[in-house]
Amino acid sequence: MPAIVRPVCAAEIATKPQSFPAGQAGLAGSGRLAAEVIALVYIGVIASIASVTGAFYVLFPELGALSHDVFTRPRGTWARAPVLLAITPPLAGAIGIAITRTLPYGMLSVLTVVCSSMLLIVVLKSPIAPSISAGLLPLVLGVKSWWYPPAILFGTILLAALASVWRRYWERDHYAPRLADRTEDALERSPHNYRDLLPLIAFVAAATVAAELTNLRFILFPPLVVIGFEMFGHPEICPWAARLMALPVACFLTAVAGLVLFKLVGGNPLTAALAMAAGIAVLRVLDLHVPPALAVALLPMVMDHPSYAYPFSVGIGTLSMTLWFRGWKAVAPRHFPGQPA
């Protein structure tokens, strides 16, 4: 019989975040290794299709984040929502294309994409936060092809089908949930109070200004908004928020790994698999479960001539948001009653 896991309340996680290391969520041992191999093969197949067809956007970077989570956590929030997993990212992608074709890159277009993608998640009651990245990516990269949404749809339908089979297998095999899974499930659900996202929107606006002033668009790299959605949407239970440098270091290192591999090996399916494997290794060493960080490793595969400014932009953006989040948590309880400390 599966182990009975004591329910974990938000207050307990908030007061003892170190007791619930996110890196220990999901499968363990040979089961986790098999799950990660399947995720790598999946990304390799998607990258091969992108290479053969010449449609680079088939390799939507957040597929790395989604595939790793649904295979390593077959009973997780994302894995239990296969229909929303399949349809939410391409719908957000369509929003992104429509806005990119209408407005130039700037504060208005970025906020419109981000807020519209969040609204889509609210309307659909979808837990698939990486869909926000699907909406923002065309604007950041300048993609205007209407083939982008169906390209994402192909990858998400394939992933949802594979994840459903994998989940049924582990339901038969007595996969025992862990305490850390409760934390991750809560983080991946939609926020209970969407007013908590207002400081995130303010950060997005400020980061857009910084990106325009410095000409470093990847200060606001798309997965960063996904990370922020989880942090600000669930400020009381974010287990890695107390580790100030862990998140910026993880994103910086995965960006370095993805860029160096792209420079050395080239833009091919092997590079995609190796970049994701490097990202997995970084998260394991740092004991983090932050799926969007894997998308950071894959982003150079879809960028036009990525430079060494990319990882530094990622590091600046992630550190800035982490400091913003910590500052908000310190200030909000005093000035905004009802906000968690």
Coordinates of C-alpha atoms in Angstrom, one line a residue:
M1 CA 0.0 0.0 0.0
P2 CA 1.2 3.6 -0.6
A3 CA 2.5 5.3 2.4
I4 CA 0.1 7.6 4.2
V5 CA 1.5 11.1 4.3
R6 CA 0.5 13.5 7.0
P7 CA -1.1 16.7 5.4
V8 CA 1.2 19.7 5.5
C9 CA -0.3 23.1 6.2
A10 CA 1.0 26.3 4.6
A11 CA 2.0 27.7 8.0
E12 CA 4.2 24.7 8.8
I13 CA 6.0 25.0 5.5
A14 CA 6.4 28.7 5.9
T15 CA 7.9 28.4 9.4
K16 CA 10.1 25.4 8.5
P17 CA 10.9 25.6 4.8
Q18 CA 14.2 23.8 5.3
S19 CA 12.2 20.7 6.5
F20 CA 10.6 20.3 3.1
P21 CA 13.4 20.3 0.5
A22 CA 11.8 20.7 -2.9
G23 CA 14.5 18.6 -4.5
Q24 CA 13.3 15.5 -2.7
A25 CA 9.8 15.6 -4.3
G26 CA 8.6 12.9 -6.7
L27 CA 10.2 9.6 -7.6
A28 CA 13.4 8.5 -6.1
G29 CA 16.2 6.1 -7.0
S30 CA 15.9 4.1 -10.3
G31 CA 12.4 5.4 -10.8
R32 CA 13.6 9.0 -10.9
L33 CA 16.5 8.1 -13.1
A34 CA 14.2 6.4 -15.6
A35 CA 11.9 9.5 -15.5
E36 CA 14.7 11.8 -16.2
V37 CA 16.0 9.7 -19.1
I38 CA 12.5 9.7 -20.6
A39 CA 12.3 13.5 -20.3
L40 CA 15.7 13.8 -22.0
V41 CA 14.6 11.4 -24.8
Y42 CA 11.4 13.4 -25.2
I43 CA 13.3 16.7 -25.5
G44 CA 15.7 15.0 -28.0
V45 CA 12.8 13.9 -30.2
I46 CA 11.2 17.4 -30.1
A47 CA 14.5 19.0 -31.0
S48 CA 14.9 16.5 -33.9
I49 CA 11.5 17.5 -35.2
A50 CA 12.4 21.2 -34.9
S51 CA 15.7 20.5 -36.7
V52 CA 14.2 18.5 -39.6
T53 CA 11.3 20.9 -40.2
G54 CA 13.3 24.1 -39.7
A55 CA 10.6 25.3 -37.3
F56 CA 12.8 26.1 -34.3
Y57 CA 9.8 27.1 -32.2
V58 CA 8.7 23.5 -32.1
L59 CA 11.3 23.3 -29.3
F60 CA 9.4 25.4 -26.8
P61 CA 11.9 25.7 -23.9
E62 CA 9.3 25.2 -21.2
L63 CA 8.7 21.7 -22.6
G64 CA 11.9 20.9 -20.6
A65 CA 10.3 22.1 -17.4
L66 CA 7.0 20.5 -18.1
S67 CA 8.4 17.1 -19.1
H68 CA 10.8 16.9 -16.2
D69 CA 8.1 17.6 -13.7
V70 CA 5.4 15.3 -15.1
F71 CA 7.7 12.4 -15.4
T72 CA 9.5 12.8 -12.1
R73 CA 6.3 13.6 -10.3
P74 CA 3.6 11.4 -12.0
R75 CA 1.0 12.3 -9.3
G76 CA 1.9 16.0 -9.3
T77 CA -0.4 18.9 -10.1
W78 CA 0.8 19.2 -13.8
A79 CA 0.7 15.5 -14.4
R80 CA -2.9 15.3 -13.1
A81 CA -4.1 17.9 -15.6
P82 CA -3.3 16.4 -19.1
V83 CA -5.9 18.4 -21.0
L84 CA -4.9 21.7 -19.5
L85 CA -1.2 20.7 -20.0
A86 CA -2.0 20.2 -23.7
I87 CA -4.1 23.3 -24.4
T88 CA -3.0 26.1 -22.1
P89 CA 0.5 26.8 -23.5
P90 CA -0.6 27.0 -27.2
L91 CA -3.5 29.3 -26.3
A92 CA -1.1 31.6 -24.4
G93 CA 1.2 31.3 -27.4
A94 CA -1.6 32.5 -29.7
I95 CA -2.0 35.5 -27.4
G96 CA 1.7 36.2 -27.6
I97 CA 1.8 36.0 -31.4
A98 CA -1.3 38.3 -31.7
I99 CA 0.3 41.0 -29.5
T100 CA 3.8 40.6 -31.1
R101 CA 2.2 41.2 -34.5
T102 CA 0.4 44.3 -33.2
L103 CA 2.8 46.1 -30.8
P104 CA 6.5 46.6 -30.6
Y105 CA 8.5 45.3 -27.7
G106 CA 8.0 47.6 -24.7
M107 CA 6.2 48.0 -21.4
L108 CA 2.7 48.1 -22.9
S109 CA 3.2 44.9 -25.0
V110 CA 5.0 43.0 -22.2
L111 CA 2.4 43.8 -19.6
T112 CA -0.4 43.0 -22.0
V113 CA 1.1 39.6 -22.8
V114 CA 1.9 38.8 -19.2
C115 CA -1.5 39.9 -17.8
S116 CA -3.4 38.3 -20.7
S117 CA -1.6 35.0 -20.1
M118 CA -2.3 35.1 -16.4
L119 CA -6.0 35.9 -17.1
L120 CA -6.1 32.8 -19.4
I121 CA -4.8 30.7 -16.5
V122 CA -7.5 32.1 -14.2
V123 CA -10.3 31.6 -16.7
L124 CA -9.3 28.0 -17.5
K125 CA -8.5 27.3 -13.9
S126 CA -5.2 25.9 -15.2
P127 CA -2.2 25.1 -13.1
I128 CA 0.1 25.2 -16.1
A129 CA 2.1 28.4 -15.1
P130 CA 4.7 27.8 -17.9
S131 CA 2.0 28.9 -20.3
I132 CA 3.0 32.5 -19.3
S133 CA 6.4 31.9 -20.9
A134 CA 4.7 30.6 -24.0
G135 CA 2.9 34.0 -24.3
L136 CA 6.0 36.1 -23.6
L137 CA 8.5 34.2 -25.7
P138 CA 7.3 35.4 -29.2
L139 CA 7.6 39.0 -28.0
V140 CA 11.1 38.6 -26.6
L141 CA 12.3 36.7 -29.7
G142 CA 10.3 38.6 -32.3
V143 CA 8.5 35.5 -33.5
K144 CA 5.4 36.5 -35.6
S145 CA 4.5 33.2 -37.3
W146 CA 1.0 31.7 -36.6
W147 CA 2.7 28.3 -36.8
Y148 CA 4.1 28.9 -33.3
P149 CA 0.9 28.0 -31.4
P150 CA 0.3 24.7 -33.3
A151 CA 4.0 23.8 -33.0
I152 CA 3.6 24.1 -29.2
L153 CA 0.4 22.2 -29.4
F154 CA 2.1 19.3 -31.0
G155 CA 4.7 19.1 -28.2
T156 CA 2.2 19.5 -25.4
I157 CA -0.3 16.9 -26.8
L158 CA 2.6 14.4 -27.1
L159 CA 3.8 15.2 -23.6
A160 CA 0.3 14.9 -22.1
A161 CA -0.2 11.5 -23.8
L162 CA 3.1 10.2 -22.5
A163 CA 2.5 11.6 -19.1
S164 CA -0.9 9.9 -18.8
V165 CA 0.6 6.5 -19.6
W166 CA 3.5 7.1 -17.2
R167 CA 1.1 8.2 -14.4
R168 CA -1.1 5.1 -14.8
Y169 CA 2.0 2.9 -14.5
W170 CA 3.1 4.4 -11.2
E171 CA -0.4 4.2 -9.8
R172 CA -0.2 0.5 -10.3
D173 CA 3.3 0.3 -8.9
H174 CA 2.4 1.9 -5.5
Y175 CA 4.3 5.1 -5.9
A176 CA 4.3 6.6 -2.4
P177 CA 3.9 10.4 -2.2
R178 CA 6.3 12.4 0.0
L179 CA 5.9 15.4 2.2
A180 CA 7.8 17.6 -0.3
D181 CA 5.3 16.6 -3.0
R182 CA 2.6 18.5 -1.0
T183 CA 4.7 21.7 -1.2
E184 CA 5.3 21.3 -4.9
D185 CA 1.6 20.5 -5.6
A186 CA 0.6 23.7 -3.7
L187 CA 3.2 25.8 -5.6
E188 CA 2.0 24.6 -9.0
R189 CA -1.7 25.3 -8.3
S190 CA -3.2 28.7 -9.2
P191 CA -2.9 31.3 -6.4
H192 CA -5.8 31.7 -4.0
N193 CA -5.5 35.5 -4.0
Y194 CA -4.6 37.0 -7.3
R195 CA -3.9 40.3 -5.6
D196 CA -0.6 38.7 -4.5
L197 CA 0.5 38.9 -8.1
L198 CA 0.4 42.8 -8.2
P199 CA 4.0 43.1 -6.9
L200 CA 5.1 40.6 -9.7
I201 CA 3.4 42.8 -12.3
A202 CA 5.2 45.8 -10.9
F203 CA 8.5 43.9 -11.1
V204 CA 7.8 42.9 -14.7
A205 CA 7.3 46.6 -15.6
A206 CA 10.5 47.6 -13.9
A207 CA 12.4 44.8 -15.5
T208 CA 11.1 45.8 -18.9
V209 CA 12.4 49.3 -18.4
A210 CA 15.8 47.8 -17.4
A211 CA 15.8 45.6 -20.5
E212 CA 15.1 48.5 -22.8
L213 CA 17.7 50.8 -21.2
T214 CA 20.4 48.2 -21.4
N215 CA 19.3 46.4 -24.6
L216 CA 19.5 43.2 -22.6
R217 CA 16.0 41.7 -23.2
F218 CA 16.8 38.5 -21.3
I219 CA 17.0 40.4 -18.0
L220 CA 13.2 39.6 -18.2
F221 CA 13.6 36.1 -19.7
P222 CA 10.2 34.4 -20.1
P223 CA 10.7 31.6 -17.5
L224 CA 11.5 34.3 -14.9
V225 CA 7.9 35.4 -15.0
V226 CA 6.8 31.8 -14.4
I227 CA 9.1 31.5 -11.4
G228 CA 7.7 34.8 -10.1
F229 CA 4.2 33.6 -10.6
E230 CA 4.9 30.7 -8.2
M231 CA 6.8 32.8 -5.7
F232 CA 4.4 35.7 -5.4
G233 CA 1.3 33.6 -5.9
H234 CA 2.3 31.4 -2.9
P235 CA 4.6 33.5 -0.8
E236 CA 3.9 31.6 2.4
I237 CA 5.0 28.2 1.2
C238 CA 7.8 28.9 -1.4
P239 CA 10.5 26.5 0.0
W240 CA 13.5 28.0 -1.7
A241 CA 12.6 31.7 -1.1
A242 CA 14.6 31.5 2.2
R243 CA 17.7 30.6 0.2
L244 CA 18.5 34.0 -1.2
M245 CA 21.3 33.0 -3.6
A246 CA 20.2 29.5 -4.6
L247 CA 17.7 30.5 -7.3
P248 CA 19.9 33.1 -9.0
V249 CA 22.9 30.7 -9.0
A250 CA 20.8 27.9 -10.4
C251 CA 19.4 30.0 -13.2
F252 CA 22.8 31.5 -14.0
L253 CA 24.5 28.1 -14.1
T254 CA 21.8 26.5 -16.3
A255 CA 22.1 29.5 -18.7
V256 CA 25.9 29.1 -18.8
A257 CA 25.6 25.4 -19.5
G258 CA 23.0 25.9 -22.2
L259 CA 25.0 28.6 -23.9
V260 CA 28.4 26.8 -23.7
L261 CA 26.9 23.6 -25.1
F262 CA 25.3 25.5 -27.9
K263 CA 28.6 27.2 -28.8
L264 CA 30.6 24.0 -28.6
V265 CA 28.2 21.4 -30.1
G266 CA 25.9 23.5 -32.2
G267 CA 22.1 23.8 -32.4
N268 CA 21.2 20.2 -32.7
P269 CA 19.1 17.6 -30.8
L270 CA 22.2 16.3 -28.9
T271 CA 22.8 19.9 -27.6
A272 CA 19.2 20.1 -26.4
A273 CA 19.4 16.8 -24.5
L274 CA 22.8 17.7 -23.0
A275 CA 21.7 21.2 -22.0
M276 CA 18.7 19.8 -20.2
A277 CA 20.8 17.1 -18.5
A278 CA 23.2 19.8 -17.3
G279 CA 20.2 21.7 -15.9
I280 CA 19.0 18.7 -14.1
A281 CA 22.5 18.2 -12.6
V282 CA 22.6 21.8 -11.4
L283 CA 19.3 21.5 -9.7
R284 CA 20.3 18.2 -8.1
V285 CA 23.5 19.7 -6.7
L286 CA 21.7 22.7 -5.3
D287 CA 18.8 20.5 -4.1
L288 CA 16.2 22.6 -5.9
H289 CA 13.0 21.6 -7.8
V290 CA 12.5 24.7 -10.0
P291 CA 11.4 23.3 -13.4
P292 CA 11.5 26.7 -15.2
A293 CA 15.3 26.7 -14.6
L294 CA 15.5 23.8 -17.2
A295 CA 13.9 26.1 -19.8
V296 CA 16.7 28.5 -19.2
A297 CA 19.2 25.9 -20.3
L298 CA 17.2 25.4 -23.5
L299 CA 16.6 29.0 -24.4
P300 CA 19.9 29.4 -26.4
M301 CA 18.5 26.8 -28.8
V302 CA 15.8 29.2 -30.0
M303 CA 17.7 32.5 -29.7
D304 CA 19.1 34.3 -32.7
H305 CA 22.9 34.3 -32.2
P306 CA 23.0 34.0 -28.4
S307 CA 25.9 35.8 -26.8
Y308 CA 27.7 35.5 -23.5
A309 CA 25.6 38.4 -22.2
Y310 CA 22.7 35.9 -21.9
P311 CA 23.7 34.1 -18.6
F312 CA 24.6 37.5 -17.0
S313 CA 21.2 38.9 -18.0
V314 CA 19.6 35.8 -16.5
G315 CA 21.6 36.2 -13.3
I316 CA 20.7 39.9 -13.0
G317 CA 17.0 39.3 -13.6
T318 CA 16.8 36.4 -11.2
L319 CA 18.7 38.1 -8.4
S320 CA 16.7 41.3 -8.9
M321 CA 13.4 39.4 -8.6
T322 CA 14.6 37.4 -5.6
L323 CA 15.5 40.7 -3.8
W324 CA 12.2 42.2 -4.8
F325 CA 10.4 39.2 -3.4
R326 CA 12.3 39.3 -0.1
G327 CA 11.7 43.1 0.1
W328 CA 8.0 42.6 -0.5
K329 CA 7.7 39.9 2.1
A330 CA 9.4 42.2 4.6
V331 CA 7.3 45.3 3.9
A332 CA 3.9 43.8 3.0
P333 CA 2.8 42.6 6.5
R334 CA 3.4 46.0 8.0
H335 CA 1.6 48.1 5.3
F336 CA -0.8 45.6 3.7
P337 CA -2.8 43.7 6.4
G338 CA -3.5 40.1 5.6
Q339 CA -0.2 39.6 3.7
P340 CA 1.9 36.7 5.0
A341 CA 5.1 37.5 6.7

